[in-house]
Short mmCIF file of C-alpha atoms in Angstrom, two decimals:
data_model
loop_
_atom_site.label_atom_id
_atom_site.label_comp_id
_atom_site.label_asym_id
_atom_site.label_seq_id
_atom_site.Cartn_x
_atom_site.Cartn_y
_atom_site.Cartn_z
CA UNK W 20 59.24 139.52 89.06
CA UNK W 21 62.88 140.47 88.78
CA UNK W 22 65.28 140.73 91.68
CA UNK W 23 67.30 143.79 92.35
CA UNK W 24 70.51 144.76 94.01
CA UNK W 25 71.00 148.08 95.69
CA UNK W 26 74.24 149.89 95.21
CA UNK W 27 75.59 152.99 93.50
CA UNK W 28 79.12 154.10 92.82
CA UNK W 29 78.79 157.80 92.19
CA UNK W 30 79.78 159.90 95.19
CA UNK W 31 77.62 162.72 93.80
CA UNK W 32 74.58 160.50 94.04
CA UNK W 33 75.26 159.41 97.61
CA UNK W 34 74.38 162.72 99.16
CA UNK W 35 71.06 162.84 97.33
CA UNK W 36 69.78 159.49 98.65
CA UNK W 37 67.23 159.53 101.47
CA UNK W 38 64.56 157.17 102.71
CA UNK W 39 61.99 159.21 100.79
CA UNK W 40 63.50 157.88 97.56
CA UNK W 41 61.90 154.54 98.44
CA UNK W 42 58.16 154.68 97.83
CA UNK W 43 55.83 152.71 100.09
CA UNK W 44 52.59 151.11 98.93
CA UNK W 45 50.37 148.23 99.99
CA UNK W 46 49.08 145.24 98.09
CA UNK W 47 45.57 145.66 96.71
CA UNK W 48 42.41 143.75 97.53
CA UNK W 49 42.47 140.24 96.08
CA UNK W 50 46.27 139.96 96.11
CA UNK W 51 47.20 136.39 97.08
CA UNK W 52 50.43 134.64 97.93
CA UNK W 53 50.56 130.85 98.26
CA UNK W 54 46.76 130.91 97.96
CA UNK W 55 46.46 133.08 101.08
CA UNK W 56 45.06 136.60 101.21
CA UNK W 57 47.89 139.12 101.20
CA UNK W 58 45.94 142.36 100.99
CA UNK W 59 47.59 145.33 102.79
CA UNK W 60 51.06 143.78 102.86
CA UNK W 61 53.79 146.48 102.55
CA UNK W 62 55.40 146.99 99.15
CA UNK W 63 58.60 149.03 98.88
CA UNK W 64 59.68 150.45 95.53
CA UNK W 65 63.23 151.45 94.72
CA UNK W 66 63.99 154.95 93.37
CA UNK W 67 63.66 153.64 89.78
CA UNK W 68 60.07 152.58 90.52
CA UNK W 69 60.60 148.82 90.67
CA UNK W 70 59.20 146.63 93.43
CA UNK W 71 61.98 145.45 95.71
CA UNK W 72 61.19 141.73 95.68
CA UNK W 73 63.22 140.63 98.77
CA UNK W 74 61.13 142.85 101.03
CA UNK W 75 57.85 141.70 99.50
CA UNK W 76 58.90 138.07 99.98
CA UNK W 77 60.05 138.78 103.54
CA UNK W 78 56.69 140.27 104.58
CA UNK W 79 54.66 137.62 102.71
CA UNK W 80 56.69 134.82 104.32
CA UNK W 81 56.33 136.47 107.72
CA UNK W 82 52.55 136.65 107.35
CA UNK W 83 52.28 133.06 106.11
CA UNK W 84 54.18 131.81 109.15
CA UNK W 85 52.56 134.25 111.58
CA UNK W 86 55.75 136.06 112.47
CA UNK W 87 53.62 139.21 112.66
CA UNK W 88 50.61 139.59 114.97
CA UNK W 89 48.77 141.67 112.38
CA UNK W 90 49.42 143.27 109.02
CA UNK W 91 49.49 146.66 110.68
CA UNK W 92 52.40 145.47 112.87
CA UNK W 93 54.49 145.15 109.68
CA UNK W 94 54.60 148.91 109.24
CA UNK W 95 57.22 149.78 111.89
CA UNK W 96 59.43 147.01 110.45
CA UNK W 97 58.85 148.37 106.96
CA UNK W 98 60.01 151.86 107.95
CA UNK W 99 63.10 150.44 109.68
CA UNK W 100 64.05 148.43 106.62
CA UNK W 101 63.38 151.33 104.28
CA UNK W 102 65.83 153.44 106.28
CA UNK W 103 68.35 150.59 106.19
CA UNK W 104 68.23 150.19 102.42
CA UNK W 105 68.45 153.95 102.06
CA UNK W 106 71.61 153.82 104.16
CA UNK W 107 73.05 151.09 101.91
CA UNK W 108 72.23 152.96 98.71
CA UNK W 109 73.84 156.15 100.00
CA UNK W 110 77.06 154.20 100.53
CA UNK W 111 76.91 152.14 97.37
CA UNK W 112 76.64 148.84 99.23
CA UNK W 113 74.77 145.91 97.74
CA UNK W 114 72.26 144.48 100.21
CA UNK W 115 73.72 140.97 99.86
CA UNK W 116 77.24 142.15 100.75
CA UNK W 117 76.59 143.34 104.29
CA UNK W 118 78.74 142.26 107.24
CA UNK W 119 79.02 142.94 110.94
CA UNK W 120 81.09 146.00 110.04
CA UNK W 121 78.21 147.35 107.94
CA UNK W 122 75.78 146.95 110.82
CA UNK W 123 78.19 148.62 113.24
CA UNK W 124 78.54 151.55 110.85
CA UNK W 125 74.75 151.77 110.66
CA UNK W 126 74.51 151.70 114.44
CA UNK W 127 76.86 154.68 114.65
CA UNK W 128 74.76 156.48 112.03
CA UNK W 129 71.58 155.86 114.04
CA UNK W 130 73.24 157.17 117.18
CA UNK W 131 74.16 160.40 115.37
CA UNK W 132 70.57 160.81 114.18
CA UNK W 133 69.28 160.24 117.70
CA UNK W 134 71.64 162.89 119.08
CA UNK W 135 70.31 165.29 116.43
CA UNK W 136 66.80 164.69 117.78
CA UNK W 137 65.46 162.70 114.83
CA UNK W 138 64.16 159.98 117.15
CA UNK W 139 64.69 158.55 120.62
CA UNK W 140 67.82 156.51 121.40
CA UNK W 141 65.64 153.69 122.72
CA UNK W 142 64.56 152.97 119.12
CA UNK W 143 68.08 152.12 117.96
CA UNK W 144 68.10 148.49 119.24
CA UNK W 145 64.66 147.89 117.71
CA UNK W 146 65.75 149.22 114.29
CA UNK W 147 68.82 146.97 114.35
CA UNK W 148 66.67 144.04 115.44
CA UNK W 149 64.41 144.55 112.42
CA UNK W 150 67.42 144.57 110.08
CA UNK W 151 68.91 141.44 111.66
CA UNK W 152 65.59 139.59 111.45
CA UNK W 153 65.35 140.38 107.75
CA UNK W 154 68.73 138.79 107.06
CA UNK W 155 68.00 135.82 109.31
CA UNK W 156 64.71 135.07 107.54
CA UNK W 157 65.36 136.00 103.88
CA UNK W 158 67.14 132.69 102.96
CA UNK W 159 63.86 130.88 103.77
CA UNK W 160 61.60 133.57 102.33
CA UNK W 161 63.64 133.83 99.10
CA UNK W 162 65.62 130.58 98.62
CA UNK W 163 67.11 131.64 95.27
CA UNK W 164 68.56 134.88 94.00
CA UNK W 165 69.27 135.04 90.22
CA UNK W 166 68.97 131.22 90.09
CA UNK W 167 71.69 130.87 92.75
CA UNK W 168 70.98 129.44 96.17
CA UNK W 169 70.61 132.28 98.67
CA UNK W 170 73.47 132.31 101.13
CA UNK W 171 73.02 132.22 104.89
CA UNK W 172 73.59 135.75 106.12
CA UNK W 173 73.34 135.32 109.89
CA UNK W 174 74.47 132.50 112.16
CA UNK W 175 75.89 131.98 115.64
CA UNK W 176 79.45 132.99 116.38
CA UNK W 177 81.87 130.28 115.26
CA UNK W 178 79.99 129.38 112.10
CA UNK W 179 80.79 130.99 108.79
CA UNK W 180 78.39 133.88 108.26
CA UNK W 181 78.93 137.57 107.47
CA UNK W 182 76.57 138.57 110.32
CA UNK W 183 77.31 136.90 113.65
CA UNK W 184 74.63 136.15 116.20
CA UNK W 185 74.27 135.01 119.80
CA UNK W 186 71.50 133.03 121.48
CA UNK W 187 69.12 134.88 123.77
CA UNK W 188 65.86 134.07 125.52
CA UNK W 189 64.02 135.50 122.49
CA UNK W 190 66.12 133.52 119.99
CA UNK W 191 69.05 134.69 117.87
CA UNK W 192 70.09 138.31 118.00
CA UNK W 193 72.91 140.26 116.42
CA UNK W 194 76.16 139.92 118.36
CA UNK W 195 76.74 143.67 118.20
CA UNK W 196 73.35 144.63 119.61
CA UNK W 197 73.37 146.93 122.61
CA UNK W 198 70.59 147.26 125.14
CA UNK W 199 69.90 150.93 125.81
CA UNK W 200 68.27 151.32 129.16
CA UNK W 201 66.39 154.51 129.80
CA UNK W 202 64.88 155.08 133.19
CA UNK W 203 61.19 155.70 132.74
CA UNK W 204 59.37 157.56 135.48
CA UNK W 205 56.73 155.56 137.26
CA UNK W 206 53.30 156.68 136.21
CA UNK W 207 51.26 157.90 139.15
CA UNK W 208 48.16 156.07 140.28
CA UNK W 209 45.09 158.28 139.79
CA UNK W 210 43.07 159.12 142.88
CA UNK W 211 39.32 158.70 143.24
CA UNK W 212 38.62 162.21 141.91
CA UNK W 213 40.72 161.57 138.78
CA UNK W 214 38.94 158.26 138.17
CA UNK W 215 35.54 159.92 138.51
CA UNK W 216 36.64 162.66 136.08
CA UNK W 217 37.76 160.07 133.53
CA UNK W 218 34.53 158.11 133.81
CA UNK W 219 32.44 161.27 133.58
CA UNK W 220 34.45 162.49 130.58
CA UNK W 221 33.92 159.24 128.69
CA UNK W 222 30.18 159.36 129.34
CA UNK W 223 29.71 163.11 128.89
CA UNK W 224 26.88 164.41 126.70
CA UNK W 225 24.91 161.18 127.18
CA UNK W 226 22.47 162.28 129.82
CA UNK W 227 19.52 164.37 128.72
CA UNK W 228 20.01 163.49 125.04
CA UNK W 229 17.69 161.52 122.83
CA UNK W 230 19.10 160.07 119.62
CA UNK W 231 16.50 160.80 116.96
CA UNK W 232 18.85 159.93 114.11
CA UNK W 233 21.27 157.02 113.88
CA UNK W 234 24.43 159.24 114.02
CA UNK W 235 23.13 160.76 117.28
CA UNK W 236 22.24 157.36 118.71
CA UNK W 237 25.58 155.94 117.60
CA UNK W 238 27.47 158.69 119.43
CA UNK W 239 25.49 157.98 122.61
CA UNK W 240 26.06 154.24 122.41
CA UNK W 241 29.80 154.69 121.87
CA UNK W 242 30.06 156.89 124.98
CA UNK W 243 28.06 154.43 127.06
CA UNK W 244 30.34 151.62 125.88
CA UNK W 245 33.51 153.61 126.61
CA UNK W 246 32.29 154.57 130.08
CA UNK W 247 31.64 150.93 130.91
CA UNK W 248 35.09 149.91 129.66
CA UNK W 249 36.72 152.34 132.09
CA UNK W 250 34.46 151.05 134.88
CA UNK W 251 35.63 147.48 134.26
CA UNK W 252 39.25 148.58 134.62
CA UNK W 253 38.80 150.86 137.63
CA UNK W 254 36.19 148.87 139.58
CA UNK W 255 37.16 145.27 138.75
CA UNK W 256 40.87 145.69 137.95
CA UNK W 257 40.71 144.17 134.48
CA UNK W 258 43.54 144.50 132.01
CA UNK W 259 42.56 145.77 128.58
CA UNK W 260 42.99 142.24 127.14
CA UNK W 261 40.63 140.94 129.83
CA UNK W 262 38.12 143.65 128.96
CA UNK W 263 38.33 142.66 125.30
CA UNK W 264 37.79 139.01 126.23
CA UNK W 265 34.96 139.72 128.68
CA UNK W 266 32.02 137.71 127.41
CA UNK W 267 28.33 137.24 127.90
CA UNK W 268 28.98 133.62 128.83
CA UNK W 269 31.31 134.63 131.67
CA UNK W 270 28.70 136.96 133.19
CA UNK W 271 25.95 134.37 132.67
CA UNK W 272 27.99 131.61 134.33
CA UNK W 273 28.57 133.84 137.38
CA UNK W 274 24.85 134.67 137.67
CA UNK W 275 23.86 131.03 137.16
CA UNK W 276 26.23 129.91 139.91
CA UNK W 277 24.24 132.01 142.38
CA UNK W 278 20.91 130.81 141.02
CA UNK W 279 20.00 134.20 139.55
CA UNK W 280 19.48 132.73 136.08
CA UNK W 281 19.26 129.19 134.69
CA UNK W 282 21.43 128.30 131.74
CA UNK W 283 20.05 125.95 129.07
CA UNK W 284 21.36 122.40 129.08
CA UNK W 285 22.07 122.47 125.34
CA UNK W 286 23.87 125.75 124.70
CA UNK W 287 24.16 125.10 120.97
CA UNK W 288 20.39 125.32 120.42
CA UNK W 289 19.21 127.83 123.02
CA UNK W 290 19.90 131.53 123.27
CA UNK W 291 21.66 132.72 126.39
CA UNK W 292 18.91 133.86 128.82
CA UNK W 293 20.59 137.24 129.31
CA UNK W 294 20.73 137.81 125.55
CA UNK W 295 17.14 136.64 125.10
CA UNK W 296 16.05 139.22 127.70
CA UNK W 297 17.16 142.04 125.36
CA UNK W 298 13.63 142.55 124.09
CA UNK W 299 11.76 141.28 127.15
CA UNK W 300 11.39 143.88 129.91
CA UNK W 301 9.56 141.45 132.16
CA UNK W 302 12.48 139.03 132.04
CA UNK W 303 14.92 141.89 132.65
CA UNK W 304 12.98 142.92 135.77
CA UNK W 305 13.02 139.35 137.09
CA UNK W 306 16.78 139.09 136.66
CA UNK W 307 17.36 142.44 138.37
CA UNK W 308 14.99 141.48 141.22
CA UNK W 309 16.95 138.28 141.81
CA UNK W 310 20.18 140.29 141.85
CA UNK W 311 18.62 142.53 144.51
CA UNK W 312 17.72 139.45 146.58
CA UNK W 313 21.34 138.32 146.29
CA UNK W 314 22.51 141.80 147.34
CA UNK W 315 20.12 141.92 150.31
CA UNK W 316 21.73 138.77 151.67
CA UNK W 317 24.80 140.89 152.31
CA UNK W 318 26.79 140.20 149.15
CA UNK W 319 28.54 143.16 147.55
CA UNK W 320 30.37 141.38 144.71
CA UNK W 321 29.82 138.61 142.19
CA UNK W 322 32.66 136.25 141.31
CA UNK W 323 33.31 136.18 137.55
CA UNK W 324 35.88 133.91 135.90
CA UNK W 325 37.68 135.88 133.17
CA UNK W 326 40.27 134.91 130.57
CA UNK W 327 43.50 136.58 131.61
CA UNK W 328 46.49 137.86 129.71
CA UNK W 329 48.56 135.08 128.20
CA UNK W 330 45.80 132.47 128.55
CA UNK W 331 44.29 130.76 131.55
CA UNK W 332 41.45 131.89 133.78
CA UNK W 333 41.27 133.85 137.00
CA UNK W 334 38.47 134.78 139.38
CA UNK W 335 37.54 138.45 139.74
CA UNK W 336 35.15 140.00 142.23
CA UNK W 337 32.87 142.31 140.26
CA UNK W 338 30.90 144.88 142.30
CA UNK W 339 27.20 144.12 141.94
CA UNK W 340 26.56 147.64 140.63
CA UNK W 341 29.03 146.96 137.81
CA UNK W 342 27.23 143.72 136.94
CA UNK W 343 23.94 145.62 136.74
CA UNK W 344 25.56 148.27 134.51
CA UNK W 345 26.92 145.55 132.20
CA UNK W 346 23.45 144.03 131.86
CA UNK W 347 21.48 147.25 131.44
CA UNK W 348 23.99 149.17 129.29
CA UNK W 349 26.12 146.66 127.37
CA UNK W 350 23.65 143.79 126.89
CA UNK W 351 20.16 145.27 127.00
CA UNK W 352 21.23 148.71 125.77
CA UNK W 353 24.05 148.82 123.22
CA UNK W 354 23.57 145.23 122.04
CA UNK W 355 19.82 145.69 121.60
CA UNK W 356 20.22 148.93 119.62
CA UNK W 357 22.84 147.40 117.32
CA UNK W 358 20.76 144.25 116.87
CA UNK W 359 17.71 146.28 115.87
CA UNK W 360 19.71 148.52 113.55
CA UNK W 361 21.79 145.74 111.94
CA UNK W 362 19.77 142.49 112.08
CA UNK W 363 22.04 140.80 109.55
CA UNK W 364 25.05 141.12 111.89
CA UNK W 365 23.51 138.47 114.21
CA UNK W 366 24.59 140.49 117.23
CA UNK W 367 21.60 139.29 119.22
CA UNK W 368 22.75 135.68 118.96
CA UNK W 369 26.40 136.30 119.70
CA UNK W 370 27.36 134.53 122.91
CA UNK W 371 30.74 136.11 123.42
CA UNK W 372 31.17 139.79 122.74
CA UNK W 373 30.24 142.37 125.37
CA UNK W 374 31.98 145.35 123.77
CA UNK W 375 31.34 145.83 120.05
CA UNK W 376 33.22 147.78 117.41
CA UNK W 377 31.21 150.49 115.70
CA UNK W 378 33.51 150.42 112.69
CA UNK W 379 32.98 146.77 111.81
CA UNK W 380 29.49 146.13 113.18
CA UNK W 381 29.14 142.79 114.90
CA UNK W 382 32.86 142.27 115.54
CA UNK W 383 34.41 142.54 119.02
CA UNK W 384 36.34 145.63 120.04
CA UNK W 385 40.08 144.97 119.83
CA UNK W 386 42.47 145.18 122.76
CA UNK W 387 44.38 148.07 121.19
CA UNK W 388 41.20 150.07 120.66
CA UNK W 389 40.24 149.58 124.30
CA UNK W 390 43.62 150.93 125.38
CA UNK W 391 43.32 153.93 123.04
CA UNK W 392 39.84 154.83 124.32
CA UNK W 393 40.93 155.18 127.93
CA UNK W 394 44.40 156.56 127.17
CA UNK W 395 42.84 159.34 125.11
CA UNK W 396 40.63 160.28 128.05
CA UNK W 397 43.73 160.64 130.25
CA UNK W 398 45.37 162.88 127.65
CA UNK W 399 42.31 165.01 127.01
CA UNK W 400 41.88 165.69 130.72
CA UNK W 401 45.60 166.27 131.30
CA UNK W 402 45.81 163.46 133.87
CA UNK W 403 49.14 161.65 134.04
CA UNK W 404 48.96 157.95 133.33
CA UNK W 405 47.14 155.54 131.07
CA UNK W 406 44.33 153.03 131.10
CA UNK W 407 46.50 150.51 132.91
CA UNK W 408 46.68 152.92 135.84
CA UNK W 409 42.93 152.45 136.37
CA UNK W 410 43.82 148.88 137.26
CA UNK W 411 46.48 150.28 139.60
CA UNK W 412 43.78 152.42 141.22
CA UNK W 413 41.65 149.31 141.78
CA UNK W 414 44.54 147.37 143.33
CA UNK W 415 45.42 150.33 145.56
CA UNK W 416 41.84 150.50 146.83
CA UNK W 417 41.75 146.74 147.38
CA UNK W 418 45.07 146.86 149.25
CA UNK W 419 43.54 149.38 151.64
CA UNK W 420 40.37 147.35 152.15
CA UNK W 421 42.20 144.03 152.54
CA UNK W 422 44.67 145.59 154.95
CA UNK W 423 41.78 146.90 157.05
CA UNK W 424 40.12 143.49 157.06
CA UNK W 425 43.19 141.46 158.01
CA UNK W 426 44.34 144.03 160.55
CA UNK W 427 40.94 143.86 162.28
CA UNK W 428 40.95 140.05 162.21
CA UNK W 429 44.39 140.13 163.80
CA UNK W 430 43.16 142.28 166.69
CA UNK W 431 44.70 145.44 165.22
CA UNK W 432 48.15 144.02 165.83
CA UNK W 433 50.32 144.95 162.88
CA UNK W 434 52.63 141.98 162.32
CA UNK W 435 53.92 139.92 159.40
CA UNK W 436 50.78 137.78 159.19
CA UNK W 437 48.68 140.83 158.24
CA UNK W 438 51.06 141.76 155.44
CA UNK W 439 51.40 138.19 154.13
CA UNK W 440 47.66 137.57 154.07
CA UNK W 441 47.03 140.88 152.34
CA UNK W 442 49.77 140.33 149.75
CA UNK W 443 48.56 136.80 148.94
CA UNK W 444 44.99 137.93 148.38
CA UNK W 445 46.15 141.00 146.45
CA UNK W 446 48.21 138.75 144.16
CA UNK W 447 45.08 136.70 143.45
CA UNK W 448 43.11 139.83 142.58
CA UNK W 449 45.93 141.08 140.35
CA UNK W 450 46.15 137.76 138.50
CA UNK W 451 49.79 137.14 139.47
CA UNK W 452 51.15 133.75 140.51
CA UNK W 453 53.30 135.18 143.30
CA UNK W 454 53.09 138.30 145.47
CA UNK W 455 55.81 140.57 144.14
CA UNK W 456 57.10 144.08 143.97
CA UNK W 457 54.07 145.47 142.17
CA UNK W 458 51.65 144.28 144.81
CA UNK W 459 53.95 145.40 147.61
CA UNK W 460 53.94 148.92 146.18
CA UNK W 461 50.17 149.00 146.42
CA UNK W 462 50.29 147.65 149.97
CA UNK W 463 52.84 150.29 150.94
CA UNK W 464 50.22 152.96 150.24
CA UNK W 465 47.76 151.27 152.59
CA UNK W 466 50.41 150.94 155.29
CA UNK W 467 51.40 154.59 154.95
CA UNK W 468 47.77 155.64 155.37
CA UNK W 469 47.46 153.55 158.49
CA UNK W 470 50.73 154.86 159.89
CA UNK W 471 49.82 158.50 159.29
CA UNK W 472 49.51 160.81 162.28
CA UNK W 473 45.88 161.50 161.46
CA UNK W 474 44.94 157.83 161.45
CA UNK W 475 46.94 156.61 164.47
CA UNK W 476 44.45 157.76 167.17
CA UNK W 477 41.68 155.87 165.38
CA UNK W 478 43.79 152.72 165.22
CA UNK W 479 44.60 152.97 168.92
CA UNK W 480 40.92 153.52 169.73
CA UNK W 481 39.89 150.56 167.56
CA UNK W 482 42.36 148.34 169.38
CA UNK W 483 40.94 149.42 172.76
CA UNK W 484 37.39 148.77 171.53
CA UNK W 485 38.35 145.27 170.47
CA UNK W 486 40.00 144.57 173.83
CA UNK W 487 36.90 145.84 175.69
CA UNK W 488 34.65 143.61 173.58
CA UNK W 489 36.85 140.60 174.30
CA UNK W 490 36.41 141.21 178.03
CA UNK W 491 32.67 141.79 177.74
CA UNK W 492 31.77 139.00 175.32
CA UNK W 493 31.65 136.14 177.85
CA UNK W 494 29.04 137.95 180.00
CA UNK W 495 27.04 139.91 177.43
CA UNK W 496 23.89 138.30 175.98
CA UNK W 497 23.82 137.73 172.22
CA UNK W 498 21.15 140.41 171.81
CA UNK W 499 23.36 143.01 173.47
CA UNK W 500 26.26 142.10 171.21
CA UNK W 501 23.99 142.58 168.20
CA UNK W 502 22.96 145.96 169.59
CA UNK W 503 26.61 146.97 169.82
CA UNK W 504 27.11 145.85 166.23
CA UNK W 505 24.17 147.98 165.09
CA UNK W 506 25.46 150.90 167.15
CA UNK W 507 28.88 150.73 165.49
CA UNK W 508 27.22 150.67 162.07
CA UNK W 509 25.06 153.68 163.00
CA UNK W 510 28.04 155.70 164.20
CA UNK W 511 29.93 154.82 161.04
CA UNK W 512 27.27 156.22 158.72
CA UNK W 513 25.26 158.69 160.83
CA UNK W 514 26.36 162.33 161.03
CA UNK W 515 23.88 163.35 163.71
CA UNK W 516 25.07 164.98 166.92
CA UNK W 517 21.66 164.35 168.46
CA UNK W 518 22.35 160.62 168.30
CA UNK W 519 25.65 161.05 170.11
CA UNK W 520 24.08 163.31 172.73
CA UNK W 521 21.42 160.69 173.37
CA UNK W 522 24.06 157.99 173.75
CA UNK W 523 26.01 160.18 176.16
CA UNK W 524 22.86 160.55 178.30
CA UNK W 525 22.23 156.82 178.29
CA UNK W 526 25.82 156.08 179.31
CA UNK W 527 25.75 158.59 182.19
CA UNK W 528 22.37 157.28 183.37
CA UNK W 529 23.08 153.56 183.30
CA UNK W 530 26.88 153.39 183.54
CA UNK W 531 28.18 156.18 185.78
CA UNK W 532 31.87 156.44 186.46
CA UNK W 533 34.04 154.53 187.19
CA UNK W 534 33.51 153.43 183.66
CA UNK W 535 32.79 149.84 182.80
CA UNK W 536 34.02 148.02 179.75
CA UNK W 537 30.81 148.86 177.91
CA UNK W 538 31.13 152.61 178.48
CA UNK W 539 34.76 152.51 177.37
CA UNK W 540 33.52 150.97 174.14
CA UNK W 541 31.13 153.89 173.62
CA UNK W 542 33.85 156.46 174.33
CA UNK W 543 36.24 154.78 171.97
CA UNK W 544 33.62 154.69 169.26
CA UNK W 545 33.33 158.46 169.58
CA UNK W 546 37.10 158.77 169.06
CA UNK W 547 36.96 156.50 166.01
CA UNK W 548 34.26 158.67 164.48
CA UNK W 549 36.29 161.81 165.11
CA UNK W 550 33.86 163.46 167.57
CA UNK W 551 35.95 165.56 169.95
CA UNK W 552 33.00 167.08 171.80
#
C-alpha cells in the first residue's frame, strides 16, 4: 500500500475542493489487521481514488489499542478528519507540514462555518481535538513514511514539535484549544401524568392483541420490553447503563435473601430457579405466592444490588409490583417466547440478560439502545426531556417521601437534621458518594411543596396531633393506641362522609366540650383530611 501526501498548488483547483471529494467506505467482512478482525473500520479515499493509508493505520491502531469504545464511535472522528484533510487540500498544504499556525487557521475557518449555520459552535473544540489526536497518535500507528522515520508532530510546550500541547486531566491537548461554554437549559422533570403517558405509549397496542404470526408476536414482545425498561427508570431510578446490566442473578439473589426462592449451591450445573420456572406454571405460582406473603408482612420494596455506572455495586429498593412485572413479563414472558422461537440461542439458560435485543437474538440490549427507546417516546409525545429524566422523576418522588418520613420522625419540626437525613438517604438512592447539588435540587421541590400555602394548615394540624398523642400516650392503653392508628389509616384512604359523621357523634357523646386531648386528635385529623364541614 503506497503512502500519499495531500497538497495542490493550483489556485484554480483550491476553490473546487470540498469534503465530498474524499470518498468514505468501510472495510469488508474478513478484513484483518495484526490478526485481529477489522471489519467496518473507516476507509477514506482521496479524490484520485486511492486509499489514504495514514487514516486507515490510525483507525486500525486505535481499534487494536482500544482507543475507541466501538467501531461505530470512529465515524464522528472520521468525518472530522475528512473535513480537515479537505481543508489542507484546498490550501495546498501537505498533511505532514502542519503547524500550530495551520491549526489556528483551521479554527478560524470552523468558526466562520459555525456562524453561517453549518453546525453548532460547541462542535469546534471536538473537531480540533480529533485532529490533534490524529497527529499525536500517527507516529505510533505509522512509524515510517516513505522509509523515513515518522517525525513527532505534537509534544508539550518547550520541546521541539510543530504542534504544541499542554497537559490536562484527560491527557495532552492542543495548546490553542478553546473551551466553548454554552449554557444548556435544565431539562424539566416530568410529572406523574407525563410518566404515565410515556409508559402507556411504549406499551400501546399490546392489550387486546394476540400474535398469531411471529412478526405480530415480535411487535408485542418489543413493546412489553420497552414498557418495562421505562418502569425500571421511573420506579426504581436506574440509569440506562444499570438497566442494561440488570440481570436475572441480581433479581434471584434479592428474592433468595428473603427466602422467596432457594438458589442452587453449584450455580455452574443448575439452572437459575426463576429461569427454570419459565415453562412451569406451578412453580411460577409458588414464587408469586411467596412474594405475596412477603408483601403481606408490610414490605413494599425488595432490595436489589445492581451494577452501577463506572463499576461497583449499589443497593436499590425495587417496588414489589415492579419485581412481579420483571418476572411475569421479562423472564416468563419475553424470555420464554424467544427461547421457544429460537432454541439455538440458548436464551433459556442465560443467567444474565433481562432485556434482549430483537436484532441479534440472544444478545443483551445495549445501553445506547435503551436510551434511544425512551428518548424516542419523549419526542413522539412532545414531552420535554429524555430517559434520564425518568430517573429524576423517581428521585423527586423519593425526596418527597423521605422528607415526609424524617419530618414526622422529628415531630414535624423542620430543622437541619431533617434535611441532612433526607439528603444522605437520597444520595444513597441516587448512587452518589456524597449528597450534592443534584440531590438538593430534588429536595428543594419537596420543601417547596411542604411550604406551600395549601399544605401549611395540614402540617400545623399534624404537629398538633403529634403533640396530643405525646400527652395521651402515657395513660392510653395499647389497644386504644392501635385503634387510633387504624382510625388515621381509615381517614387517609376513606372518602366517606358517613364515617366522619359517625365519629363526630361518638366524640360528642363520649367527650363533650371542653375537649380532651383525644377529641383534639379527632378534630385535627379532620383538618388533615381536608374536611371543612
